[in-house]
XYZ file of C-alpha atoms in Angstrom:
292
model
C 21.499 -112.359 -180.717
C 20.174 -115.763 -180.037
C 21.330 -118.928 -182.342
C 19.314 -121.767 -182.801
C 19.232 -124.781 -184.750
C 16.490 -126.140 -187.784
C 16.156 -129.993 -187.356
C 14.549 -131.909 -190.400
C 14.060 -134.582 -187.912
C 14.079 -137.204 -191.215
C 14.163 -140.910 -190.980
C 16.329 -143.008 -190.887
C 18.828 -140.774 -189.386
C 17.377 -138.918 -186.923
C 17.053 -141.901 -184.384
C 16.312 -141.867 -180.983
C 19.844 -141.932 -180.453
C 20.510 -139.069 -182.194
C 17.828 -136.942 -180.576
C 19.326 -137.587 -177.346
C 22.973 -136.669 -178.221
C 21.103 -133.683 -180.288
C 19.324 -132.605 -176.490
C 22.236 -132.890 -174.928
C 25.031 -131.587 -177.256
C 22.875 -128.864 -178.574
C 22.427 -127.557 -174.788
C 26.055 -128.031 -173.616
C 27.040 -125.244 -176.459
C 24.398 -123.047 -175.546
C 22.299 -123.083 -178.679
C 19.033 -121.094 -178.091
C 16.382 -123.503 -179.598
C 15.619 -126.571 -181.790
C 13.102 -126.179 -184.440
C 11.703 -129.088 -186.109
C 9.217 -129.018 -189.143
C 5.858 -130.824 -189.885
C 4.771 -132.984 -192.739
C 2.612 -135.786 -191.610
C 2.697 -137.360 -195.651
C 4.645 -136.959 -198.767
C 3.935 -137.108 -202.188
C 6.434 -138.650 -205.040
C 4.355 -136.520 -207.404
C 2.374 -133.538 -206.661
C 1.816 -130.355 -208.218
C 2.396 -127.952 -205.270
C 5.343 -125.749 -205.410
C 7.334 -125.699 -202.452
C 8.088 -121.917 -201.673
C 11.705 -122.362 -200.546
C 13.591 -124.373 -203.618
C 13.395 -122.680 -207.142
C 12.280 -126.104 -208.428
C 9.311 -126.187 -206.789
C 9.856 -129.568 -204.734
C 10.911 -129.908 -200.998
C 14.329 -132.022 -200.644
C 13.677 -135.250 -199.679
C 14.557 -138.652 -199.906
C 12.415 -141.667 -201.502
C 11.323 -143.955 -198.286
C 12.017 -140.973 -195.983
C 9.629 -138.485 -193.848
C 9.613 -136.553 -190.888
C 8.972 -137.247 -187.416
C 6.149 -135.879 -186.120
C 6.706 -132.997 -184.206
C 5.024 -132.855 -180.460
C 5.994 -136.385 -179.783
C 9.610 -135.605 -180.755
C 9.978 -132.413 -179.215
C 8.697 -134.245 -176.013
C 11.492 -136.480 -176.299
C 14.194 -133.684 -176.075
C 12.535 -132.087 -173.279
C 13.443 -135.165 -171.809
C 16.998 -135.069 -172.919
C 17.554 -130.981 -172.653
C 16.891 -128.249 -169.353
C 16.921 -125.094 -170.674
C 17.322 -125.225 -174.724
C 13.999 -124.027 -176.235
C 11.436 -126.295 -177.851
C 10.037 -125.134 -181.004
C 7.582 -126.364 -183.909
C 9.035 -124.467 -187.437
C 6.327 -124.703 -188.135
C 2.850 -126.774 -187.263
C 0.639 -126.859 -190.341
C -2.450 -125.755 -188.095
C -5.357 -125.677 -190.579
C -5.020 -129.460 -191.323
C -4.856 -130.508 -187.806
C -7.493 -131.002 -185.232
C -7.466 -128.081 -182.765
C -8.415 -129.708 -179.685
C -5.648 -132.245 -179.822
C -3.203 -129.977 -180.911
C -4.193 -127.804 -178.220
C -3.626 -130.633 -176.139
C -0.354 -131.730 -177.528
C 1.116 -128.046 -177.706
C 0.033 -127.817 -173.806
C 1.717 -131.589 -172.962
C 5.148 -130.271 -174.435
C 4.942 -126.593 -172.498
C 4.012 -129.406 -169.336
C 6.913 -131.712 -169.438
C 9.175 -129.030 -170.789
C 9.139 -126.982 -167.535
C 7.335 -123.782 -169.954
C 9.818 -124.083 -172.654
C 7.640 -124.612 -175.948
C 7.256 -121.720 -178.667
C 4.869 -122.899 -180.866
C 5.427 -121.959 -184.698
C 2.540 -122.084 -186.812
C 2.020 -121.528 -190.264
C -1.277 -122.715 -193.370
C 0.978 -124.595 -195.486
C 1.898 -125.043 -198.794
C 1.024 -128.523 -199.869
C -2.397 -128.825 -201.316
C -2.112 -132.659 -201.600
C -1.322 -133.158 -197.928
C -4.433 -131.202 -196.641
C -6.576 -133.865 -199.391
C -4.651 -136.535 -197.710
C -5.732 -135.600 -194.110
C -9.419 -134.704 -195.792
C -9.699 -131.727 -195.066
C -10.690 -128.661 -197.374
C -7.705 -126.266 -198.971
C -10.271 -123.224 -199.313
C -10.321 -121.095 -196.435
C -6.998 -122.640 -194.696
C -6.519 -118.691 -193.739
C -9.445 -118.318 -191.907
C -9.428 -121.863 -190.010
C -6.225 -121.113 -189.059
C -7.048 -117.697 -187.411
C -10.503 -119.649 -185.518
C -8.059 -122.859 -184.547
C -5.901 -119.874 -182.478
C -9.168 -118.774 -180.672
C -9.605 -122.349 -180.155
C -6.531 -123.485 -178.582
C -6.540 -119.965 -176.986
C -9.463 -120.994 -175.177
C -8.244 -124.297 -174.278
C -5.175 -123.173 -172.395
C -6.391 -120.177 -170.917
C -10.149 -120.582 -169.738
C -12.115 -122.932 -167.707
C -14.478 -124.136 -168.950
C -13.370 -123.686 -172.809
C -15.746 -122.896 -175.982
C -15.617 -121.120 -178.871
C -18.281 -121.163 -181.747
C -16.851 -119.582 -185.094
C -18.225 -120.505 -188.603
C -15.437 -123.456 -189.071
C -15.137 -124.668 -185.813
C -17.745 -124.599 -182.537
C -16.454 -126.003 -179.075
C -18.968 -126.580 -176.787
C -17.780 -125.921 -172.834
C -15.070 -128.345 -172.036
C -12.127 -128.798 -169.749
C -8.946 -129.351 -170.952
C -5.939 -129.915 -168.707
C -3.117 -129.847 -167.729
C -2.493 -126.024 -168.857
C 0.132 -124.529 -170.118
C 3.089 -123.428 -167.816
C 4.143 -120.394 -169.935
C 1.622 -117.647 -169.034
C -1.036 -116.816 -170.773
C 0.293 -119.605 -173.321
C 3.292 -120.908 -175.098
C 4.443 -117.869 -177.803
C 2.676 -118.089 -180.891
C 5.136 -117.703 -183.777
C 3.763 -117.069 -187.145
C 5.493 -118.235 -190.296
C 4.718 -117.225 -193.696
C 5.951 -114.133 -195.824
C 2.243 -112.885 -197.333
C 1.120 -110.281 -195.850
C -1.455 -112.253 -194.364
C 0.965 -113.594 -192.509
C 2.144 -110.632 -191.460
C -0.676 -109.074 -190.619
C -1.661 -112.487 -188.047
C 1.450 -112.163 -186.640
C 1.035 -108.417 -186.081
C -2.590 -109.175 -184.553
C -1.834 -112.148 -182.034
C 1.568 -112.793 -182.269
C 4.696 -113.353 -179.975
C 7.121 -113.948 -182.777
C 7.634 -114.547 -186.820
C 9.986 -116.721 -188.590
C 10.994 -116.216 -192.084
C 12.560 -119.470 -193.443
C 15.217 -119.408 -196.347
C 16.668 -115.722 -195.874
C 19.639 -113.922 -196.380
C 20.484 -110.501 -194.273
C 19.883 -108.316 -197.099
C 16.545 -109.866 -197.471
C 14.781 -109.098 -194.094
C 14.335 -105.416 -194.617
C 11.190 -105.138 -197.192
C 8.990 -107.786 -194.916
C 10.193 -106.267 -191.734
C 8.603 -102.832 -193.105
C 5.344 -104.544 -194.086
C 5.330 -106.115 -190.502
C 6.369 -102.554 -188.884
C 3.384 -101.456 -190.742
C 1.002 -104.006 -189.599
C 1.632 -103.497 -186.119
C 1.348 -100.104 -186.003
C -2.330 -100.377 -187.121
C -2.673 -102.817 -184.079
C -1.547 -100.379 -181.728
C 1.688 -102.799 -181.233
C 6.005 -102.561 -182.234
C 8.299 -104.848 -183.075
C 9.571 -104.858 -179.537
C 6.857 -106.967 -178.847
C 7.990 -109.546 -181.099
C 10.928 -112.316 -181.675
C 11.589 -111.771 -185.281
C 13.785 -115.192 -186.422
C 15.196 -116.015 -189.720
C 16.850 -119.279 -191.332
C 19.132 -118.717 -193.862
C 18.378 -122.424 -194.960
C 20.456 -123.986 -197.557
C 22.081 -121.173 -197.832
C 24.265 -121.632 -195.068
C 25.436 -120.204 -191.897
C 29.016 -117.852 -190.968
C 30.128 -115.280 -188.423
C 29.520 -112.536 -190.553
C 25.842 -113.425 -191.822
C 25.244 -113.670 -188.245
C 26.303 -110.103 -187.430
C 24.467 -108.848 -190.560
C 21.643 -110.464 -189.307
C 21.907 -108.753 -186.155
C 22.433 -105.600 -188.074
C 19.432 -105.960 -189.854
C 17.017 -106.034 -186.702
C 17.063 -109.783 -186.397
C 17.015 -111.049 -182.598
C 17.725 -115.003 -183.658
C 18.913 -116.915 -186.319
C 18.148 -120.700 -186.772
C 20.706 -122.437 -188.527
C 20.132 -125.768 -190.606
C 21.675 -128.838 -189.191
C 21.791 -132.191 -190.162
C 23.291 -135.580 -189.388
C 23.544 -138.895 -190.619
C 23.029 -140.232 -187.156
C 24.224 -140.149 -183.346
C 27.873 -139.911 -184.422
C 27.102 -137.162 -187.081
C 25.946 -134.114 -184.567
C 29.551 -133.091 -182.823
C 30.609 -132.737 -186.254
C 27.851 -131.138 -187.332
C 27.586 -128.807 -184.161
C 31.446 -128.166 -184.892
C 30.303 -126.498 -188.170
C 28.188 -123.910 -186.603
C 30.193 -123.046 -183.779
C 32.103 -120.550 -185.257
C 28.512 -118.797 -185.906
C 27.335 -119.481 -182.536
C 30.591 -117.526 -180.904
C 29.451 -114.485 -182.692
C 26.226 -114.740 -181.715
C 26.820 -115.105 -178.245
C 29.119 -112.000 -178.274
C 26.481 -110.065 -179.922
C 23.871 -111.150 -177.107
């Protein structure tokens, strides 16, 4: 069992000071990987519901917003040498694939091949009008951006021509380290979701879980790759318990439950904030490592 942590990454506090104590500390313990989220605007009023709060609206601070999450993860490669490097998750059908592509390929570069990228649609219809780009068919752009970015790190020259998206031949470079690519981990608890991370996936990561929660999607997922000819041995199945907290014992349930890493939510007010913060989870991350 692998623990990890789930960064907000929100201003003010996460400074550049913090990141680097964050690399550092973070590594020294052992954890497994930092996750950081994605939200390139938010909304004081919108009528989205966030999925993982059961009043609809994502926790968050007026005059606050995340850092965006390529050039940050860039920074703790800097700061870190073996700690994974992880987007939790990259809204993907709002972006442009090409410089995502590019961006994903820069962190797997100047990480030494230690990016796992974590995709997901999204949830926030406001953000996509925001970035201008259309909510209908976020499902299906997202499934032609992977053949895109596919294409960009593996082949040379790169095109793709889909009904969304065409690519005429290109070079993109540097590639990726990691082999064919960095691993694609889905987010997302449809069964759409499921069933892309059954079809092209290296991993999934349900967000805001408890142990006793995990079994009904893992079936549905068990189900879904069966029809592709693929097990769950040939995934990374993470969870976050969220808000909801991290211990020992959830850890071993998780483990119990077919689970291979958790990512537990951390946050601090700034540089000084992450020992004790770190000191918090520790108990969870002894368990984990005996489990391993």
């Amino acid at each position: 069992m692998d623990l990890g942590l789930f960064v907000a990454l929100a201003n003010p506090y996460a400074s550049p000071e913090m990141l680097a104590v964050l690399g550092r500390s973070a590594e020294e313990r052992g954890v497994s990987s930092i996750w950081v989220p994605e939200h390139v605007v938010l909304f004081d009023e919108y009528e989205s519901q966030y999925p993982y709060a059961d009043d609809g609206r994502i926790p968050s601070m007026p005059g606050s917003g995340m850092l965006e999450p390529f050039t940050s993860l860039a920074f703790l490669a800097a700061h870190t040498t073996t700690v994974r490097l992880a987007t939790g998750i990259v809204l993907l059908p709002q972006r442009n694939p090409v410089y995502t592509a590019k961006e994903a390929a820069n962190v797997d570069y100047l990480s030494g091949g230690r990016f796992d990228f974590g995709i997901g649609v999204g949830w926030l219809r406001e953000e996509f009008a925001a970035v201008n780009v259309p909510w209908p068919n976020r499902g299906k752009r997202t499934d032609e951006y992977i053949e895109v970015l596919t294409a960009l790190w593996t082949t040379d020259p790169s095109e793709f021509h889909g009904d969304l998206y065409d690519l005429p031949p290109c070079s993109m470079f540097p590639k990726p380290v990691q082999q064919p690519h960095p691993p694609l981990v889905f987010g997302g608890e449809s069964d759409a979701a499921l069933r892309r991370t059954a079809r092209v996936g290296q991993g999934w990561h349900t967000f805001n879980r408890l142990p006793a929660d995990v079994a009904e999607p893992l079936a549905r997922l068990d189900g879904f790759l069966a029809e592709q000819g693929r097990s769950r041995a040939d995934l990374t199945i993470t969870a976050s318990p969220y808000f909801n907290g991290i211990s020992p014992e959830m850890v071993e349930q998780f483990a119990e439950a077919g689970v291979d890493q958790v990512t537990a939510l951390l946050f601090a007010d700034g540089p000084d904030g992450v020992e004790p913060a770190l000191d918090e989870i520790q108990p969870s991350l002894d368990r984990a490592r005996a489990l391993a």
